[in-house]
Amino acid sequence: MPLVEYQPIGDIAVLTLNRPEKRNAMNDAMLGDLGVAVDRAAAEAKAAVLRARGKHFSAGLDLAEHVEKSLMQGIFGSRGWHAVFDRIRYGAIPYFVALNGAVVGGGLELAAVGHVRVAEPGTYFALPEGQRGIFVGGGGSVNATRLMGAPRMMDMMLTGRVLTAEEAERYGIVNYLAAPGGAFDKALELARVAAGNAPLSNYLIINALQRIHDSGHDEGLFFESVAASLTQSTPEARQRLRAFLEKKAARLPIPNGEEARG
Ligand code: 1HE
């Protein structure tokens, strides 16, 4: 059985971390299996849900495997995480991450490269790297810092602060708080919505938006105009826009229950 299971549900690829007896700690074999599953999802699915088996999403780096690594092995190991995680973050399809239990160290780094995060009550978040005498190596200094900001990231790393799901939502780490035990169902529901979008729009939402955020004002606006024009000129966009104008497209649901056309 691979350490990351792959299950298609319609257009959605469900990737499940499957090492619950070690709290889904990420070893080299699991990272390899994650890469295989991510590549398959990119080829086959319109959106993905990433979740974990057992009571915890992930306890992060497999410390048992890490302890004897040389300096160079450490660098290449970290670069290996970056390579796989970047295929999620800048991949072909959006990832919805369903979180429960511990989301710790490299587990939080993995969650941070997803595009939308859902957590159920009882989920907790920590970066114990300082206590372990190490540093984030799975891209967290870039990706988790982007979510919560450097001051909060420094606090978590320096003091070992453990965040509740509610605090993580406030920090910008979590997008949705699910019902008890409901993170997967909510993530799947959201993935199905995104899978109904135009694939090029989804591709640009995950690939252009984050790069625009990292670039300067002028570059960002220029890139946005190119992306906007690129999507508008596709037959799919024309057909979707026409459907709206001909009142054949679904209206936006609005919070008071009425419907509005956006
Ligand atoms: C592990 C790991 C691991 C559990 N590497 N084996 N991550 C950490 O510092 C978190 C370390 N883990 C924990 O604090 C706890 O395991 C949990 C709070 C997540 C869960 O507690 P619990 O009571 O449910 O499980 P447990 O009894 O602590 O662990 C069950 C087994 O999983 C046990 O093995 P066993 O053979 O004795 O049964 C643990 O040794 C094993 N286990 N976590 C290896 N992390 C790219 S850089 C990223 C840097 C980091 O990620 S640093 C943070 C590392």
mmCIF file of C-alpha atoms and ligand atoms in Angstrom:
data_model
loop_
_atom_site.group_PDB
_atom_site.id
_atom_site.type_symbol
_atom_site.label_atom_id
_atom_site.label_comp_id
_atom_site.label_asym_id
_atom_site.label_seq_id
_atom_site.Cartn_x
_atom_site.Cartn_y
_atom_site.Cartn_z
ATOM 1 C CA MET A 1 0.000 0.000 0.000
ATOM 2 C CA PRO A 2 1.488 3.386 -0.950
ATOM 3 C CA LEU A 3 2.057 5.870 1.849
ATOM 4 C CA VAL A 4 -0.116 8.322 -0.068
ATOM 5 C CA GLU A 5 -3.293 6.757 -1.436
ATOM 6 C CA TYR A 6 -4.922 7.991 -4.623
ATOM 7 C CA GLN A 7 -8.655 7.742 -5.126
ATOM 8 C CA PRO A 8 -10.602 9.397 -7.951
ATOM 9 C CA ILE A 9 -14.107 10.600 -7.029
ATOM 10 C CA GLY A 10 -15.557 11.890 -10.291
ATOM 11 C CA ASP A 11 -13.349 14.792 -11.401
ATOM 12 C CA ILE A 12 -11.741 15.058 -7.973
ATOM 13 C CA ALA A 13 -8.507 13.323 -6.965
ATOM 14 C CA VAL A 14 -8.452 12.429 -3.282
ATOM 15 C CA LEU A 15 -4.925 12.069 -1.914
ATOM 16 C CA THR A 16 -4.710 10.518 1.538
ATOM 17 C CA LEU A 17 -1.578 10.485 3.691
ATOM 18 C CA ASN A 18 -1.500 6.923 4.919
ATOM 19 C CA ARG A 19 0.969 6.431 7.737
ATOM 20 C CA PRO A 20 -1.269 6.920 10.746
ATOM 21 C CA GLU A 21 0.794 4.690 13.046
ATOM 22 C CA LYS A 22 3.574 7.306 12.771
ATOM 23 C CA ARG A 23 1.094 10.185 12.801
ATOM 24 C CA ASN A 24 1.711 10.655 9.068
ATOM 25 C CA ALA A 25 5.275 11.804 9.676
ATOM 26 C CA MET A 26 6.841 12.409 6.275
ATOM 27 C CA ASN A 27 9.721 10.106 5.395
ATOM 28 C CA ASP A 28 11.470 9.877 2.007
ATOM 29 C CA ALA A 29 9.211 7.057 0.787
ATOM 30 C CA MET A 30 6.085 9.026 1.640
ATOM 31 C CA LEU A 31 7.404 12.126 -0.116
ATOM 32 C CA GLY A 32 8.067 9.981 -3.201
ATOM 33 C CA ASP A 33 4.541 8.562 -3.090
ATOM 34 C CA LEU A 34 3.133 12.060 -2.661
ATOM 35 C CA GLY A 35 4.961 13.164 -5.820
ATOM 36 C CA VAL A 36 3.544 10.219 -7.786
ATOM 37 C CA ALA A 37 0.005 10.971 -6.580
ATOM 38 C CA VAL A 38 0.361 14.692 -7.324
ATOM 39 C CA ASP A 39 1.510 13.997 -10.896
ATOM 40 C CA ARG A 40 -1.354 11.569 -11.446
ATOM 41 C CA ALA A 41 -3.862 14.101 -10.117
ATOM 42 C CA ALA A 42 -2.488 16.778 -12.458
ATOM 43 C CA ALA A 43 -3.004 14.470 -15.420
ATOM 44 C CA GLU A 44 -6.448 13.127 -14.492
ATOM 45 C CA ALA A 45 -8.383 15.453 -12.203
ATOM 46 C CA LYS A 46 -9.889 18.938 -12.190
ATOM 47 C CA ALA A 47 -9.285 19.542 -8.483
ATOM 48 C CA ALA A 48 -7.809 17.635 -5.563
ATOM 49 C CA VAL A 49 -8.465 17.060 -1.899
ATOM 50 C CA LEU A 50 -5.502 16.315 0.332
ATOM 51 C CA ARG A 51 -6.325 14.647 3.633
ATOM 52 C CA ALA A 52 -4.826 12.181 6.072
ATOM 53 C CA ARG A 53 -5.821 8.886 7.577
ATOM 54 C CA GLY A 54 -6.057 8.670 11.362
ATOM 55 C CA LYS A 55 -6.368 11.206 14.128
ATOM 56 C CA HIS A 56 -3.662 13.580 12.883
ATOM 57 C CA PHE A 57 -3.001 15.282 9.570
ATOM 58 C CA SER A 58 0.774 15.097 9.930
ATOM 59 C CA ALA A 59 3.466 15.244 12.628
ATOM 60 C CA GLY A 60 5.857 16.716 10.043
ATOM 61 C CA LEU A 61 9.301 15.503 9.165
ATOM 62 C CA ASP A 62 10.102 11.910 10.120
ATOM 63 C CA LEU A 63 12.594 12.707 12.853
ATOM 64 C CA ALA A 64 13.811 9.095 13.074
ATOM 65 C CA GLU A 65 14.951 9.178 9.451
ATOM 66 C CA HIS A 66 16.383 12.657 9.736
ATOM 67 C CA VAL A 67 18.624 12.245 12.733
ATOM 68 C CA GLU A 68 21.597 10.657 10.939
ATOM 69 C CA LYS A 69 21.556 12.830 7.822
ATOM 70 C CA SER A 70 24.682 14.707 6.739
ATOM 71 C CA LEU A 71 24.676 18.407 5.932
ATOM 72 C CA MET A 72 24.466 17.797 2.180
ATOM 73 C CA GLN A 73 21.779 15.148 2.596
ATOM 74 C CA GLY A 74 19.848 17.691 4.639
ATOM 75 C CA ILE A 75 20.027 20.281 1.867
ATOM 76 C CA PHE A 76 19.063 17.824 -0.854
ATOM 77 C CA GLY A 77 16.301 16.448 1.369
ATOM 78 C CA SER A 78 14.850 19.912 1.860
ATOM 79 C CA ARG A 79 15.125 20.651 -1.862
ATOM 80 C CA GLY A 80 13.263 17.406 -2.499
ATOM 81 C CA TRP A 81 10.362 18.605 -0.361
ATOM 82 C CA HIS A 82 10.388 21.915 -2.236
ATOM 83 C CA ALA A 83 10.253 20.127 -5.590
ATOM 84 C CA VAL A 84 7.202 18.028 -4.664
ATOM 85 C CA PHE A 85 5.412 20.772 -2.738
ATOM 86 C CA ASP A 86 5.897 23.246 -5.607
ATOM 87 C CA ARG A 87 4.129 20.793 -7.912
ATOM 88 C CA ILE A 88 1.114 21.259 -5.636
ATOM 89 C CA ARG A 89 1.416 24.978 -5.187
ATOM 90 C CA TYR A 90 2.095 25.754 -8.845
ATOM 91 C CA GLY A 91 0.449 22.696 -10.330
ATOM 92 C CA ALA A 92 -2.312 22.207 -12.863
ATOM 93 C CA ILE A 93 -5.239 21.976 -10.417
ATOM 94 C CA PRO A 94 -6.334 23.497 -7.112
ATOM 95 C CA TYR A 95 -5.813 21.607 -3.832
ATOM 96 C CA PHE A 96 -8.278 21.689 -0.958
ATOM 97 C CA VAL A 97 -6.637 20.480 2.242
ATOM 98 C CA ALA A 98 -8.736 18.778 4.929
ATOM 99 C CA LEU A 99 -7.082 19.135 8.337
ATOM 100 C CA ASN A 100 -7.570 17.330 11.630
ATOM 101 C CA GLY A 101 -5.520 16.672 14.744
ATOM 102 C CA ALA A 102 -1.875 17.711 14.640
ATOM 103 C CA VAL A 103 -0.726 19.897 11.764
ATOM 104 C CA VAL A 104 2.842 20.189 12.896
ATOM 105 C CA GLY A 105 6.161 21.274 11.387
ATOM 106 C CA GLY A 106 6.379 19.836 7.886
ATOM 107 C CA GLY A 107 2.670 18.986 8.120
ATOM 108 C CA LEU A 108 1.900 22.693 8.297
ATOM 109 C CA GLU A 109 4.397 23.310 5.491
ATOM 110 C CA LEU A 110 2.512 20.794 3.352
ATOM 111 C CA ALA A 111 -0.874 22.270 4.230
ATOM 112 C CA ALA A 112 0.472 25.720 3.339
ATOM 113 C CA VAL A 113 1.073 24.799 -0.317
ATOM 114 C CA GLY A 114 -2.556 23.837 -0.770
ATOM 115 C CA HIS A 115 -4.845 26.541 -2.091
ATOM 116 C CA VAL A 116 -7.696 26.333 0.417
ATOM 117 C CA ARG A 117 -7.528 24.854 3.931
ATOM 118 C CA VAL A 118 -10.413 23.438 5.934
ATOM 119 C CA ALA A 119 -9.998 22.456 9.589
ATOM 120 C CA GLU A 120 -12.333 20.680 11.953
ATOM 121 C CA PRO A 121 -12.623 21.431 15.675
ATOM 122 C CA GLY A 122 -9.680 20.024 17.597
ATOM 123 C CA THR A 123 -7.170 20.619 14.822
ATOM 124 C CA TYR A 124 -4.013 22.253 16.168
ATOM 125 C CA PHE A 125 -1.019 23.883 14.545
ATOM 126 C CA ALA A 126 2.577 24.143 15.730
ATOM 127 C CA LEU A 127 6.094 24.695 14.462
ATOM 128 C CA PRO A 128 8.353 22.942 17.015
ATOM 129 C CA GLU A 129 11.472 23.264 14.863
ATOM 130 C CA GLY A 130 13.129 25.564 17.402
ATOM 131 C CA GLN A 131 12.600 22.981 20.155
ATOM 132 C CA ARG A 132 14.018 20.234 17.914
ATOM 133 C CA GLY A 133 17.110 22.300 17.078
ATOM 134 C CA ILE A 134 16.260 22.553 13.401
ATOM 135 C CA PHE A 135 14.588 24.980 10.999
ATOM 136 C CA VAL A 136 11.664 24.705 8.612
ATOM 137 C CA GLY A 137 12.852 22.961 5.453
ATOM 138 C CA GLY A 138 9.680 22.145 3.539
ATOM 139 C CA GLY A 139 9.119 25.635 2.181
ATOM 140 C CA GLY A 140 7.417 26.923 5.330
ATOM 141 C CA SER A 141 9.554 30.048 5.584
ATOM 142 C CA VAL A 142 8.049 31.098 2.266
ATOM 143 C CA ASN A 143 4.620 29.468 2.190
ATOM 144 C CA ALA A 144 3.495 29.446 5.832
ATOM 145 C CA THR A 145 4.988 32.899 6.406
ATOM 146 C CA ARG A 146 2.965 34.149 3.462
ATOM 147 C CA LEU A 147 -0.249 32.980 5.135
ATOM 148 C CA MET A 148 0.277 34.347 8.623
ATOM 149 C CA GLY A 149 3.070 36.939 8.271
ATOM 150 C CA ALA A 150 6.634 36.843 9.635
ATOM 151 C CA PRO A 151 5.864 38.144 13.173
ATOM 152 C CA ARG A 152 3.352 35.344 13.853
ATOM 153 C CA MET A 153 5.594 32.738 12.243
ATOM 154 C CA MET A 154 8.515 33.869 14.426
ATOM 155 C CA ASP A 155 6.322 33.642 17.531
ATOM 156 C CA MET A 156 5.265 30.082 16.655
ATOM 157 C CA MET A 157 8.830 29.004 15.940
ATOM 158 C CA LEU A 158 10.432 30.767 18.907
ATOM 159 C CA THR A 159 7.907 29.912 21.604
ATOM 160 C CA GLY A 160 6.415 26.666 20.322
ATOM 161 C CA ARG A 161 2.981 28.293 20.473
ATOM 162 C CA VAL A 162 0.204 25.874 19.573
ATOM 163 C CA LEU A 163 -2.732 27.382 17.683
ATOM 164 C CA THR A 164 -6.289 26.105 17.829
ATOM 165 C CA ALA A 165 -8.307 25.822 14.625
ATOM 166 C CA GLU A 166 -10.076 29.067 15.486
ATOM 167 C CA GLU A 167 -6.780 30.876 16.080
ATOM 168 C CA ALA A 168 -5.405 29.457 12.842
ATOM 169 C CA GLU A 169 -8.406 30.841 11.016
ATOM 170 C CA ARG A 170 -7.724 34.236 12.531
ATOM 171 C CA TYR A 171 -4.076 33.933 11.469
ATOM 172 C CA GLY A 172 -5.070 33.296 7.850
ATOM 173 C CA ILE A 173 -3.803 29.704 7.909
ATOM 174 C CA VAL A 174 -7.295 28.205 7.716
ATOM 175 C CA ASN A 175 -9.991 29.318 5.275
ATOM 176 C CA TYR A 176 -12.937 27.309 6.651
ATOM 177 C CA LEU A 177 -13.838 25.845 10.042
ATOM 178 C CA ALA A 178 -15.761 22.649 9.387
ATOM 179 C CA ALA A 179 -18.242 20.810 11.585
ATOM 180 C CA PRO A 180 -16.799 18.169 13.940
ATOM 181 C CA GLY A 181 -15.348 15.393 11.776
ATOM 182 C CA GLY A 182 -16.433 17.310 8.683
ATOM 183 C CA ALA A 183 -13.202 18.622 7.166
ATOM 184 C CA PHE A 184 -13.077 16.092 4.351
ATOM 185 C CA ASP A 185 -16.730 16.551 3.328
ATOM 186 C CA LYS A 186 -16.340 20.319 3.284
ATOM 187 C CA ALA A 187 -13.080 20.158 1.316
ATOM 188 C CA LEU A 188 -14.688 17.797 -1.200
ATOM 189 C CA GLU A 189 -17.704 20.080 -1.553
ATOM 190 C CA LEU A 190 -15.419 23.043 -2.249
ATOM 191 C CA ALA A 191 -13.257 21.047 -4.659
ATOM 192 C CA ARG A 192 -16.374 20.108 -6.639
ATOM 193 C CA VAL A 193 -17.315 23.762 -6.955
ATOM 194 C CA ALA A 194 -13.830 24.667 -8.202
ATOM 195 C CA ALA A 195 -13.821 21.715 -10.606
ATOM 196 C CA GLY A 196 -16.781 23.334 -12.344
ATOM 197 C CA ASN A 197 -14.746 26.444 -13.225
ATOM 198 C CA ALA A 198 -12.968 26.938 -16.524
ATOM 199 C CA PRO A 199 -9.665 25.017 -16.256
ATOM 200 C CA LEU A 200 -7.649 27.975 -17.564
ATOM 201 C CA SER A 201 -9.178 30.265 -14.926
ATOM 202 C CA ASN A 202 -8.266 27.775 -12.207
ATOM 203 C CA TYR A 203 -4.768 27.424 -13.599
ATOM 204 C CA LEU A 204 -4.240 31.181 -13.550
ATOM 205 C CA ILE A 205 -5.861 31.597 -10.137
ATOM 206 C CA ILE A 206 -3.312 29.254 -8.599
ATOM 207 C CA ASN A 207 -0.325 30.089 -10.790
ATOM 208 C CA ALA A 208 -0.674 33.788 -11.608
ATOM 209 C CA LEU A 209 -2.218 35.140 -8.422
ATOM 210 C CA GLN A 210 0.536 34.015 -6.057
ATOM 211 C CA ARG A 211 3.261 35.206 -8.422
ATOM 212 C CA ILE A 212 1.506 38.550 -8.822
ATOM 213 C CA HIS A 213 1.390 38.803 -5.045
ATOM 214 C CA ASP A 214 5.159 38.266 -4.940
ATOM 215 C CA SER A 215 5.939 40.825 -7.647
ATOM 216 C CA GLY A 216 5.991 44.601 -7.738
ATOM 217 C CA HIS A 217 3.004 46.841 -8.484
ATOM 218 C CA ASP A 218 3.759 47.410 -12.192
ATOM 219 C CA GLU A 219 4.690 43.806 -12.977
ATOM 220 C CA GLY A 220 1.629 42.597 -11.096
ATOM 221 C CA LEU A 221 -0.805 44.809 -12.944
ATOM 222 C CA PHE A 222 0.766 44.001 -16.304
ATOM 223 C CA PHE A 223 0.622 40.263 -15.612
ATOM 224 C CA GLU A 224 -3.007 40.640 -14.505
ATOM 225 C CA SER A 225 -4.004 42.338 -17.777
ATOM 226 C CA VAL A 226 -2.362 39.587 -19.801
ATOM 227 C CA ALA A 227 -4.038 36.865 -17.720
ATOM 228 C CA ALA A 228 -7.426 38.588 -17.922
ATOM 229 C CA SER A 229 -7.226 38.986 -21.675
ATOM 230 C CA LEU A 230 -5.956 35.434 -22.123
ATOM 231 C CA THR A 231 -8.952 33.951 -20.319
ATOM 232 C CA GLN A 232 -11.494 36.270 -21.958
ATOM 233 C CA SER A 233 -10.407 35.308 -25.445
ATOM 234 C CA THR A 234 -11.030 31.567 -24.986
ATOM 235 C CA PRO A 235 -14.127 29.944 -26.515
ATOM 236 C CA GLU A 236 -15.026 28.607 -23.067
ATOM 237 C CA ALA A 237 -15.121 32.097 -21.548
ATOM 238 C CA ARG A 238 -17.192 33.430 -24.466
ATOM 239 C CA GLN A 239 -19.663 30.603 -24.019
ATOM 240 C CA ARG A 240 -19.863 31.127 -20.238
ATOM 241 C CA LEU A 241 -20.304 34.894 -20.608
ATOM 242 C CA ARG A 242 -22.976 34.416 -23.259
ATOM 243 C CA ALA A 243 -24.792 31.903 -21.048
ATOM 244 C CA PHE A 244 -24.941 34.511 -18.300
ATOM 245 C CA LEU A 245 -26.216 37.233 -20.622
ATOM 246 C CA GLU A 246 -28.856 34.873 -21.981
ATOM 247 C CA LYS A 247 -29.882 34.107 -18.379
ATOM 248 C CA LYS A 248 -28.882 30.468 -18.725
ATOM 249 C CA ALA A 249 -26.114 30.566 -16.100
ATOM 250 C CA ALA A 250 -26.654 29.941 -12.403
ATOM 251 C CA ARG A 251 -27.077 33.056 -10.329
ATOM 252 C CA LEU A 252 -24.866 33.792 -7.352
ATOM 253 C CA PRO A 253 -26.334 32.620 -4.063
ATOM 254 C CA ILE A 254 -26.365 35.541 -1.659
ATOM 255 C CA PRO A 255 -26.346 35.251 2.123
ATOM 256 C CA ASN A 256 -29.984 36.303 2.737
ATOM 257 C CA GLY A 257 -31.200 33.427 0.587
ATOM 258 C CA GLU A 258 -32.267 35.449 -2.423
ATOM 259 C CA GLU A 259 -30.384 35.104 -5.653
ATOM 260 C CA ALA A 260 -28.522 37.796 -7.512
ATOM 261 C CA ARG A 261 -26.755 37.821 -10.798
ATOM 262 C CA GLY A 262 -23.141 38.934 -10.231
HETATM 263 C C1 1HE B 1 7.070 10.214 14.797
HETATM 264 C C2 1HE B 1 6.860 11.590 14.576
HETATM 265 C C3 1HE B 1 7.815 12.289 13.804
HETATM 266 C C4 1HE B 1 5.257 10.851 15.811
HETATM 267 N N1 1HE B 1 8.852 11.586 13.306
HETATM 268 N N2 1HE B 1 8.113 9.565 14.282
HETATM 269 N N3 1HE B 1 7.572 17.019 14.377
HETATM 270 C C5 1HE B 1 7.433 17.023 15.728
HETATM 271 O O1 1HE B 1 8.265 17.474 16.461
HETATM 272 C C6 1HE B 1 6.172 16.375 16.251
HETATM 273 C C7 1HE B 1 6.502 15.076 16.933
HETATM 274 N N4 1HE B 1 5.291 14.346 17.255
HETATM 275 C C8 1HE B 1 4.496 14.624 18.309
HETATM 276 O O2 1HE B 1 4.684 15.615 19.025
HETATM 277 C C9 1HE B 1 3.370 13.691 18.590
HETATM 278 O O3 1HE B 1 3.639 12.458 17.948
HETATM 279 C C10 1HE B 1 1.986 14.195 18.134
HETATM 280 C C11 1HE B 1 1.546 15.347 19.046
HETATM 281 C C12 1HE B 1 1.988 14.652 16.687
HETATM 282 C C13 1HE B 1 0.945 13.032 18.249
HETATM 283 O O4 1HE B 1 0.981 12.506 19.552
HETATM 284 P P1 1HE B 1 0.416 11.038 19.840
HETATM 285 O O5 1HE B 1 0.421 10.857 21.345
HETATM 286 O O6 1HE B 1 -0.859 10.822 19.118
HETATM 287 O O7 1HE B 1 1.449 10.007 19.160
HETATM 288 P P2 1HE B 1 2.915 9.536 19.691
HETATM 289 O O8 1HE B 1 2.742 8.442 20.679
HETATM 290 O O9 1HE B 1 3.753 10.671 20.070
HETATM 291 O O10 1HE B 1 3.542 8.924 18.340
HETATM 292 C C14 1HE B 1 3.080 7.724 17.772
HETATM 293 C C15 1HE B 1 4.218 7.144 16.977
HETATM 294 O O11 1HE B 1 4.547 8.033 15.901
HETATM 295 C C16 1HE B 1 5.497 6.989 17.786
HETATM 296 O O12 1HE B 1 6.198 5.895 17.268
HETATM 297 P P3 1HE B 1 6.203 4.454 18.016
HETATM 298 O O13 1HE B 1 7.040 3.587 17.136
HETATM 299 O O14 1HE B 1 6.759 4.727 19.389
HETATM 300 O O15 1HE B 1 4.748 4.046 18.060
HETATM 301 C C17 1HE B 1 6.247 8.274 17.463
HETATM 302 O O16 1HE B 1 7.655 8.142 17.628
HETATM 303 C C18 1HE B 1 5.920 8.410 15.996
HETATM 304 N N5 1HE B 1 6.055 9.792 15.554
HETATM 305 N N6 1HE B 1 5.733 11.959 15.232
HETATM 306 C C19 1HE B 1 8.983 10.271 13.548
HETATM 307 N N7 1HE B 1 7.689 13.575 13.530
HETATM 308 C C20 1HE B 1 11.184 19.621 6.122
HETATM 309 S S1 1HE B 1 11.572 20.213 7.633
HETATM 310 C C21 1HE B 1 10.217 19.976 8.665
HETATM 311 C C22 1HE B 1 10.647 20.074 10.095
HETATM 312 C C23 1HE B 1 9.647 19.454 10.999
HETATM 313 O O17 1HE B 1 8.660 18.899 10.609
HETATM 314 S S2 1HE B 1 10.002 19.612 12.663
HETATM 315 C C24 1HE B 1 8.615 18.958 13.488
HETATM 316 C C25 1HE B 1 8.744 17.490 13.702
#
